[in-house]
PDB file of C-alpha atoms in Angstrom:
ATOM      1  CA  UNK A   1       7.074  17.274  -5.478  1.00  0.00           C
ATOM      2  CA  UNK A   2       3.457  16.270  -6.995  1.00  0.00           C
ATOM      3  CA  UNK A   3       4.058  12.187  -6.207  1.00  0.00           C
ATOM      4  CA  UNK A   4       6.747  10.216  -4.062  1.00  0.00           C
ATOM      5  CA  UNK A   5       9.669   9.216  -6.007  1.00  0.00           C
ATOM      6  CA  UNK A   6      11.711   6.676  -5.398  1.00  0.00           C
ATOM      7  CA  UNK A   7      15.277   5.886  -6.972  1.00  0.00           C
ATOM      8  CA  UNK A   8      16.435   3.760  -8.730  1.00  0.00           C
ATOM      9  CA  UNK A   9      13.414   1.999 -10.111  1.00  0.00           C
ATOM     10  CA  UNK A  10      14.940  -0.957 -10.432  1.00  0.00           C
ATOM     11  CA  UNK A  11      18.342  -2.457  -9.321  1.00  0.00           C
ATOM     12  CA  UNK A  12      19.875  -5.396 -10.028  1.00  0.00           C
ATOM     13  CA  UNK A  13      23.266  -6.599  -7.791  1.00  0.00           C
ATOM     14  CA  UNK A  14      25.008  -9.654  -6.737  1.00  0.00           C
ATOM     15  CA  UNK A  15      24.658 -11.638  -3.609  1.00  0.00           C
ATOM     16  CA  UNK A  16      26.740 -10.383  -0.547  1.00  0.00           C
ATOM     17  CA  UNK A  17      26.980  -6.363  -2.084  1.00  0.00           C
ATOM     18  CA  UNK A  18      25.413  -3.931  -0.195  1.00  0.00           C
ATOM     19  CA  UNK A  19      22.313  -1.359  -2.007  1.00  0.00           C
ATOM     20  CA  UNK A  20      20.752   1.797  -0.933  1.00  0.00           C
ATOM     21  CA  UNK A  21      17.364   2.666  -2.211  1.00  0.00           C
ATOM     22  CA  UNK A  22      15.815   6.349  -1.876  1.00  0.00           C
ATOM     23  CA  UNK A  23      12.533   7.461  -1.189  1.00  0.00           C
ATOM     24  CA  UNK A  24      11.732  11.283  -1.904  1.00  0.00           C
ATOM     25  CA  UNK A  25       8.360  11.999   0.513  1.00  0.00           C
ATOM     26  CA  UNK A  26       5.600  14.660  -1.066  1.00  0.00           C
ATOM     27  CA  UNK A  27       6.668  17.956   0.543  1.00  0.00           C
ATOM     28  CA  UNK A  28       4.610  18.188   4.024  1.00  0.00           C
ATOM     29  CA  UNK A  29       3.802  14.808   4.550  1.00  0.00           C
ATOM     30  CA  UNK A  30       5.227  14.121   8.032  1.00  0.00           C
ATOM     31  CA  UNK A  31       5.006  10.778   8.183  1.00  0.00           C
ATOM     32  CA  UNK A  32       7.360   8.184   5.654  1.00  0.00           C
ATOM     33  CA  UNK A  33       6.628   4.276   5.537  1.00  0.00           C
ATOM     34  CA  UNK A  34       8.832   1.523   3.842  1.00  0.00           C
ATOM     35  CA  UNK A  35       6.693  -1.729   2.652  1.00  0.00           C
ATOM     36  CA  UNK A  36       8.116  -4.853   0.272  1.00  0.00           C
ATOM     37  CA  UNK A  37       6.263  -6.824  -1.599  1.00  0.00           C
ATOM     38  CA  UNK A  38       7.694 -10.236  -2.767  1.00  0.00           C
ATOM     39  CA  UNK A  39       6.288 -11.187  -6.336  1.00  0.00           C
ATOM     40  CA  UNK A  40       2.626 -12.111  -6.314  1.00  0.00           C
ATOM     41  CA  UNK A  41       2.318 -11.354  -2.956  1.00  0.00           C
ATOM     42  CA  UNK A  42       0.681  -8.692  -0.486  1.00  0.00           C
ATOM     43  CA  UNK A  43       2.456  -5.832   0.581  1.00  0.00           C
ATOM     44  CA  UNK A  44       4.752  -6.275   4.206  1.00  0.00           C
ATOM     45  CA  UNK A  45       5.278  -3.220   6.397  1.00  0.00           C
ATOM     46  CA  UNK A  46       9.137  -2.464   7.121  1.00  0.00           C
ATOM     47  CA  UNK A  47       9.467   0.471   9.061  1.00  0.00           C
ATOM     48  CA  UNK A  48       7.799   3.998  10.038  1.00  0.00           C
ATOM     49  CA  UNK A  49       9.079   7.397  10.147  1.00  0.00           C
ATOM     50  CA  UNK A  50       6.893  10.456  12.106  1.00  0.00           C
ATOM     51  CA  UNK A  51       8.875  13.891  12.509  1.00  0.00           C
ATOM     52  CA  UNK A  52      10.968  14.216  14.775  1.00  0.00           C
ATOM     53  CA  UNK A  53      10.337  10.530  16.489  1.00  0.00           C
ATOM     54  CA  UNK A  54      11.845   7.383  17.066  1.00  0.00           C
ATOM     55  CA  UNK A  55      11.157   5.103  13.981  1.00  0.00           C
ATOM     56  CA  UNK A  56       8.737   1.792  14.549  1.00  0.00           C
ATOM     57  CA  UNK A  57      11.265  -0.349  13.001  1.00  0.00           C
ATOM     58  CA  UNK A  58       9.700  -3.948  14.212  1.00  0.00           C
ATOM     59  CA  UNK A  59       9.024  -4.978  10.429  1.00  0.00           C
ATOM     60  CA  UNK A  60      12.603  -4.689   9.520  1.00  0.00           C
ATOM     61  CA  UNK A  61      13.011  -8.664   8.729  1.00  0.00           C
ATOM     62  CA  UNK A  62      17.041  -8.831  10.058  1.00  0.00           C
ATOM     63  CA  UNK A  63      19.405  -6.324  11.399  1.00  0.00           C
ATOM     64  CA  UNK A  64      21.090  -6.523   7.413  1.00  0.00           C
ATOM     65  CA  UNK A  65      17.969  -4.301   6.959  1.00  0.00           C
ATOM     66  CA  UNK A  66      18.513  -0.129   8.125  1.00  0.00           C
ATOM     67  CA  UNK A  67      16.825   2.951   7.367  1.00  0.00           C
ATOM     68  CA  UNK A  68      17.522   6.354   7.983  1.00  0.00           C
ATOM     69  CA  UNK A  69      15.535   9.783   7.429  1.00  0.00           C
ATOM     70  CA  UNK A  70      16.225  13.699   7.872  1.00  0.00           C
ATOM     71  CA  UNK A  71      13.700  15.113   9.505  1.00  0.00           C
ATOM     72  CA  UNK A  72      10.583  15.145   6.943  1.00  0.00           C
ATOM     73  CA  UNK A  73      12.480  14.424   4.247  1.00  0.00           C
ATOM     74  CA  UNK A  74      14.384  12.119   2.137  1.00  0.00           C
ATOM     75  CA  UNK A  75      14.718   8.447   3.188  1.00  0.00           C
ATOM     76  CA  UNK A  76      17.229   5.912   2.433  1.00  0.00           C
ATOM     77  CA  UNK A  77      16.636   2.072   3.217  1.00  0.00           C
ATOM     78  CA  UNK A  78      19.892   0.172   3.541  1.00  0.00           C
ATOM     79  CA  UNK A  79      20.168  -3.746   2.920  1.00  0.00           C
ATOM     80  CA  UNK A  80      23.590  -5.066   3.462  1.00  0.00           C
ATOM     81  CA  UNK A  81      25.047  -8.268   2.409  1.00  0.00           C
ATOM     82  CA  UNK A  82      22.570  -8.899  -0.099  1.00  0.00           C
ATOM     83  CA  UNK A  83      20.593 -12.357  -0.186  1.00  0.00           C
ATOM     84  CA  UNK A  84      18.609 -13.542  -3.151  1.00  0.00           C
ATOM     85  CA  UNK A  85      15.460 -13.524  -0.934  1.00  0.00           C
ATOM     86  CA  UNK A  86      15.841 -10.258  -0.693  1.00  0.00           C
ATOM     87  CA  UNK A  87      14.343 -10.235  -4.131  1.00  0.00           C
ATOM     88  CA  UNK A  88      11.283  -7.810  -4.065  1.00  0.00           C
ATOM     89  CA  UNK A  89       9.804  -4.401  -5.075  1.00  0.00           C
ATOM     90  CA  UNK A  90      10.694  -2.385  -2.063  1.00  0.00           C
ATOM     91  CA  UNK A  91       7.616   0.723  -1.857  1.00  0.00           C
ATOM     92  CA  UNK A  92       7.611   4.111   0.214  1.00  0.00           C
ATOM     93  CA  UNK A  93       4.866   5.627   1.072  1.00  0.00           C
ATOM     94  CA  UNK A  94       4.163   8.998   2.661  1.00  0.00           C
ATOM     95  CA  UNK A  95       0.827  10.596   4.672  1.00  0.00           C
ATOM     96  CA  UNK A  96      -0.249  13.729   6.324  1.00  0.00           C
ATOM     97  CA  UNK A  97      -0.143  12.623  10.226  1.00  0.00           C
ATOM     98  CA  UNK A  98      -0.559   8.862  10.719  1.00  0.00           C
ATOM     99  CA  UNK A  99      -2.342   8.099   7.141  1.00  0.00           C
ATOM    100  CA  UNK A 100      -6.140   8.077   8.816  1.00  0.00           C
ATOM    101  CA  UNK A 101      -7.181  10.174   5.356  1.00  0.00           C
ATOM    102  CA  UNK A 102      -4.799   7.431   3.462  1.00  0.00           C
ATOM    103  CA  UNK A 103      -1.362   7.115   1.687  1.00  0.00           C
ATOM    104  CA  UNK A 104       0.536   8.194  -1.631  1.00  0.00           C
ATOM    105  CA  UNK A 105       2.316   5.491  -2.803  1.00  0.00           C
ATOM    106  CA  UNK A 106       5.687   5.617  -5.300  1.00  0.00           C
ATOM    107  CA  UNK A 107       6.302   3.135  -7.668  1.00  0.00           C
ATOM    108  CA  UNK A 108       8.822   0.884  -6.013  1.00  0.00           C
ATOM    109  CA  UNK A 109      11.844   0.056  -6.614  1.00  0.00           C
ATOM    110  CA  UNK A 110      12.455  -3.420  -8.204  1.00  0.00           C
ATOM    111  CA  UNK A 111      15.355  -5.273  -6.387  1.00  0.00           C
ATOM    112  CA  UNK A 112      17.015  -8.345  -7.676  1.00  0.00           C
ATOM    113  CA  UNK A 113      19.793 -10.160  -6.426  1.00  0.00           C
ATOM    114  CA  UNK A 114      21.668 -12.927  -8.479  1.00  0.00           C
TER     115      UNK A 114
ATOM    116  CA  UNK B   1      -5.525  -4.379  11.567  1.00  0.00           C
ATOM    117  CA  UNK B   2      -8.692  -6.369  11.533  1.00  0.00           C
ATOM    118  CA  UNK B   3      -9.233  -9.190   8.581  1.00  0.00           C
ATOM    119  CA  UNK B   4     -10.772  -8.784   5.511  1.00  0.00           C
ATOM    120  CA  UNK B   5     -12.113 -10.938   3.220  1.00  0.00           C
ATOM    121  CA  UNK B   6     -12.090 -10.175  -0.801  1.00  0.00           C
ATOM    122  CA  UNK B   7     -12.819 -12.707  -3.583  1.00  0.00           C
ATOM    123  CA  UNK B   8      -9.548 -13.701  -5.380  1.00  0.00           C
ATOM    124  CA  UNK B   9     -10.719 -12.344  -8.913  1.00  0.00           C
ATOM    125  CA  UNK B  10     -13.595 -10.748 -10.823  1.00  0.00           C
ATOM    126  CA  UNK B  11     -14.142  -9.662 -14.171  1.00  0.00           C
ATOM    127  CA  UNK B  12     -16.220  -6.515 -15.746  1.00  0.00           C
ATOM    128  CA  UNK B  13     -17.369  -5.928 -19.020  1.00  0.00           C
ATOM    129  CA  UNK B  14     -16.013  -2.360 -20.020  1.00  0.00           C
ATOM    130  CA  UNK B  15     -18.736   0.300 -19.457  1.00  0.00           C
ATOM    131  CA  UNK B  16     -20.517  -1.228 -17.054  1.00  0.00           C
ATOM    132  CA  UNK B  17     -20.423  -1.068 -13.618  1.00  0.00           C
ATOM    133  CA  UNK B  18     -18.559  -3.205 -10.909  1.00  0.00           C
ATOM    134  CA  UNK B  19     -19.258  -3.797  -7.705  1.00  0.00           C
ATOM    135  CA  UNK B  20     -16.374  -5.342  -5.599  1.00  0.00           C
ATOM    136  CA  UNK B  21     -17.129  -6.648  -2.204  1.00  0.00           C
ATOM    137  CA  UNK B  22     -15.456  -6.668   1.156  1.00  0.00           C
ATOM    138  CA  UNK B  23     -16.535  -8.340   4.569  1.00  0.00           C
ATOM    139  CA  UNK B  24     -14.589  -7.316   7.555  1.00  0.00           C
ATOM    140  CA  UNK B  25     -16.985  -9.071  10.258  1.00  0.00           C
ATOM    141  CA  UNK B  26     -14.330  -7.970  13.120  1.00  0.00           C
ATOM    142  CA  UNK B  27     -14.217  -4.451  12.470  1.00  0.00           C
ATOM    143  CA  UNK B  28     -14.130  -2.285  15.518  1.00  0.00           C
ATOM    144  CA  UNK B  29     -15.538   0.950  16.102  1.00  0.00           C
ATOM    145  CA  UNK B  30     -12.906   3.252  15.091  1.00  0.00           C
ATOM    146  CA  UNK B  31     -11.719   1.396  12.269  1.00  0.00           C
ATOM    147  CA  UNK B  32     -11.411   3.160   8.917  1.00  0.00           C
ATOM    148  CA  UNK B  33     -12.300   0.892   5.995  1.00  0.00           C
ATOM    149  CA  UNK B  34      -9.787   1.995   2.812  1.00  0.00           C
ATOM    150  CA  UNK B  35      -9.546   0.969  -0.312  1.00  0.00           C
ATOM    151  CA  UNK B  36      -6.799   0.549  -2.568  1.00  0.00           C
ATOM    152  CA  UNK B  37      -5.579  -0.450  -6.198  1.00  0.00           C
ATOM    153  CA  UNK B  38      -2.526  -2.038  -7.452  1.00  0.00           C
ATOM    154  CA  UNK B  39      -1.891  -1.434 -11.214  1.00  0.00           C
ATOM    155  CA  UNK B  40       0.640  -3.608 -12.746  1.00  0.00           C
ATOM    156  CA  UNK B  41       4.766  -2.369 -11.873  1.00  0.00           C
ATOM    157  CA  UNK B  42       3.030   0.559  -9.984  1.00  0.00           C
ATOM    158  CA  UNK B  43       2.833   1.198  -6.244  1.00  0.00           C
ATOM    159  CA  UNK B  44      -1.022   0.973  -4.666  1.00  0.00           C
ATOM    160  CA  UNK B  45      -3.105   4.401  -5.328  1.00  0.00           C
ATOM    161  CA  UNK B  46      -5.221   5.431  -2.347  1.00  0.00           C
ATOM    162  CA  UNK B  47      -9.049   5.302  -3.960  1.00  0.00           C
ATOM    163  CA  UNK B  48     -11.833   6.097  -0.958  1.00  0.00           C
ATOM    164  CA  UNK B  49     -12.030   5.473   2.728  1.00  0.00           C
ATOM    165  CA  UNK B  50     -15.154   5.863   5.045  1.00  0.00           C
ATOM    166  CA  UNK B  51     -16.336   5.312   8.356  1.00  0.00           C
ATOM    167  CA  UNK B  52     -19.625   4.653   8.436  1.00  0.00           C
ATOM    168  CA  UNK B  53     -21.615   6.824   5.473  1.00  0.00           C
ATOM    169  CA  UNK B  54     -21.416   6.304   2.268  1.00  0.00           C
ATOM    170  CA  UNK B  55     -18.664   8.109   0.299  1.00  0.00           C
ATOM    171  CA  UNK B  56     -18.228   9.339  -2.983  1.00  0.00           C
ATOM    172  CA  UNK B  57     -15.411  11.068  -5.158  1.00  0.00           C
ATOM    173  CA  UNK B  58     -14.417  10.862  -8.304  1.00  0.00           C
ATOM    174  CA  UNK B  59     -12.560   7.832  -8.596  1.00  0.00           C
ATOM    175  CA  UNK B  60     -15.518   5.538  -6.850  1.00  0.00           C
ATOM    176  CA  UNK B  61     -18.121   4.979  -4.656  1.00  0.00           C
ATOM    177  CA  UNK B  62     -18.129   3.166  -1.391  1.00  0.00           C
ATOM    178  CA  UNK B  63     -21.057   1.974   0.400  1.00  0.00           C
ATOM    179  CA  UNK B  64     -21.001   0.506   3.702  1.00  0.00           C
ATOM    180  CA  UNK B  65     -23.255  -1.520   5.577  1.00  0.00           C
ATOM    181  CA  UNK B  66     -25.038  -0.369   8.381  1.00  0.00           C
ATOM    182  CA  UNK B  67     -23.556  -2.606  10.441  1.00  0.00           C
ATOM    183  CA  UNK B  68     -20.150  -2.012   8.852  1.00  0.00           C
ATOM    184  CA  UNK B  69     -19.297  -5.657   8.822  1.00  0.00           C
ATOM    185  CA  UNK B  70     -19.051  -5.570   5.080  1.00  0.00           C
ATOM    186  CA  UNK B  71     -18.728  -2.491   2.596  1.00  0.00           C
ATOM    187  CA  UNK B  72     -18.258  -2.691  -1.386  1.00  0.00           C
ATOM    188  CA  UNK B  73     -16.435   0.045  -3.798  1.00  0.00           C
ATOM    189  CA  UNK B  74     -18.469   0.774  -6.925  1.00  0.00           C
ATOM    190  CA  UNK B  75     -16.867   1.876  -9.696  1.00  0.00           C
ATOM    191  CA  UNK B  76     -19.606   3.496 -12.018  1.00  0.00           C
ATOM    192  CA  UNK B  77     -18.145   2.854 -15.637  1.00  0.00           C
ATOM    193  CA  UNK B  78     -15.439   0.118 -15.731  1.00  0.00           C
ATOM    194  CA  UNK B  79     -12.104   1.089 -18.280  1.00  0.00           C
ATOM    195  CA  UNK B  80      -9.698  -0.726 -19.453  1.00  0.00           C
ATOM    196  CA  UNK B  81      -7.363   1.278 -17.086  1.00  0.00           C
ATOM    197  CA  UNK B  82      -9.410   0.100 -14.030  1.00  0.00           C
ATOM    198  CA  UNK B  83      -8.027  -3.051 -14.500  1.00  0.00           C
ATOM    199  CA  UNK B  84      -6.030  -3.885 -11.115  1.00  0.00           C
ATOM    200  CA  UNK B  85      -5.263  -5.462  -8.076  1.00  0.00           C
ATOM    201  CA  UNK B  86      -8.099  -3.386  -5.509  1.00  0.00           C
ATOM    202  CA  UNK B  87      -7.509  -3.758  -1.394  1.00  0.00           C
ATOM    203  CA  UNK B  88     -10.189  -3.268   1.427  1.00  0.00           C
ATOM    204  CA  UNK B  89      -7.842  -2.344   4.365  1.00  0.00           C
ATOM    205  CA  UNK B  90      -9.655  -1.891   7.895  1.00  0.00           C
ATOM    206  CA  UNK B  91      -7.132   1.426   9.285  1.00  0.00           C
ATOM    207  CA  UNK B  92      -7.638   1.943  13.178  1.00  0.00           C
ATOM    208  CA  UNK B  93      -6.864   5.211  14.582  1.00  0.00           C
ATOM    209  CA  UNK B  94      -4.584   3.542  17.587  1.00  0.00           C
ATOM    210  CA  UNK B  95      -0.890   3.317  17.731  1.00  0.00           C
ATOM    211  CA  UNK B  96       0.646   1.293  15.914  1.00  0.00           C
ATOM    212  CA  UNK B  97      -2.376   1.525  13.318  1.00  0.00           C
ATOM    213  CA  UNK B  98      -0.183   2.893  10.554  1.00  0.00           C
ATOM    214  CA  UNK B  99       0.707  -0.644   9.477  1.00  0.00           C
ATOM    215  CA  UNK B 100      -1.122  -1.089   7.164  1.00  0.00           C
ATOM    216  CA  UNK B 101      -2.017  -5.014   6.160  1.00  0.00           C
ATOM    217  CA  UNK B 102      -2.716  -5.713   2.651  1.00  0.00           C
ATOM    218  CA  UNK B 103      -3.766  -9.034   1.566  1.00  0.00           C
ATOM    219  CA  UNK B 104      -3.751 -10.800  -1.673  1.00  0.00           C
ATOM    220  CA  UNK B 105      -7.109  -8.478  -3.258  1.00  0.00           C
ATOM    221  CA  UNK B 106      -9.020  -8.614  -6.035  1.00  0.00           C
ATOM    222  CA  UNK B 107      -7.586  -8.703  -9.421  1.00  0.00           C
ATOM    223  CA  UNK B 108      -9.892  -7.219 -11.591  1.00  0.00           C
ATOM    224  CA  UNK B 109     -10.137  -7.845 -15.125  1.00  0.00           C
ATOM    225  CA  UNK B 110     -12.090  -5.306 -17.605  1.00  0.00           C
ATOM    226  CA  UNK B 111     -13.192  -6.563 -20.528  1.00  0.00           C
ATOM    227  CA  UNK B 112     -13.589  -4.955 -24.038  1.00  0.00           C
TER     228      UNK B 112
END
């Protein structure tokens, strides 16, 4: 596609449910990041997804927190058991390589829990 | 990542040119400096990156010193749409170097 996309764009559940937010990547881009940003703050790297290898998943915040992709494409970020800190505009990213010549954002996906 | 240091806020008059400043002291050789913008409920939108020349495309222009501890984005002709949060992000080319650390910015306000 022209842009990432990212589904739903926002999402509201309760406290203790599980949700499962997509990521579409632009078509080539190898490599697939997952950031959160809390509300009025900076952005906070979650995980990292290159081809074929293992994921850098060290910004993954608890193990309530999974990801998964297929191959070079879609992505799916899992957070189980829902807590209201978990509050946050969770953003995908894709690149060409490692991102030296920079990074297409999508436009998040607004999480609340209540 | 190495640190950078923006001002929390500045404001333009529409038209007229703005000139937002990073210093990134600690920079190391191979870091990329890249700049980004944040416009309201929208993921950041790459804008320019450089090394150590000056770059230019047609979103802004980025001037580094030539000691690359500091570097500022110009943008020529400020719009209302310009208005945003904008990041200076050092990117090394090591492992790991895909993390990308984004601070708080600077929110830029454009007025009419």
């Amino acid at each position: 596609g022209a842009g990432v996309s990212q589904s739903p764009s926002n999402k509201v559940t309760e406290k203790g449910k599980d949700v499962e937010l997509r990521c579409d990547p632009i078509s080539g881009h190898t490599a697939l990041y997952w950031y959160r940003q809390r509300l009025g703050q900076g952005l906070e790297f979650l995980i990292y997804f290159q081809g074929n290898s293992a994921p850098d998943k060290s910004g993954l915040p608890s193990d309530r927190f999974s990801a998964e992709r297929t191959g070079e494409s879609v992505s799916t970020l899992t957070i189980q058991r829902t807590q209201q800190e978990d509050s946050a505009v969770y953003l995908c990213a894709s690149s060409l390589a490692r991102g030296v010549y920079g990074y297409t954002f999508g436009s998040g996906t607004r999480l609340t829990v209540v | 990542d190495a640190k950078t240091t923006q001002p929390n806020s500045m404001e333009s008059n529409e038209e007229e040119p703005v000139h937002l400043p990073c210093n990134h002291s600690t920079i190391s050789g191979t870091d990329y400096i890249h700049w980004y913008r944040q416009l309201p409920s929208q993921g950041p939108e790459y804008v320019i990156h450089g090394l150590t020349s000056n770059v230019n495309n047609r979103m802004a222009s980025l001037a580094i010193a030539e000691d690359r501890k500091s570097s500022t984005l110009i943008l020529h002709r400020a719009t209302l749409r310009d208005a945003a949060v904008y990041y200076c992000i050092l990117r090394g080319s090591g492992a790991g170097s895909y993390q990308l650390t984004f601070g708080k910015g600077t929110k830029l306000s454009v007025i009419p």
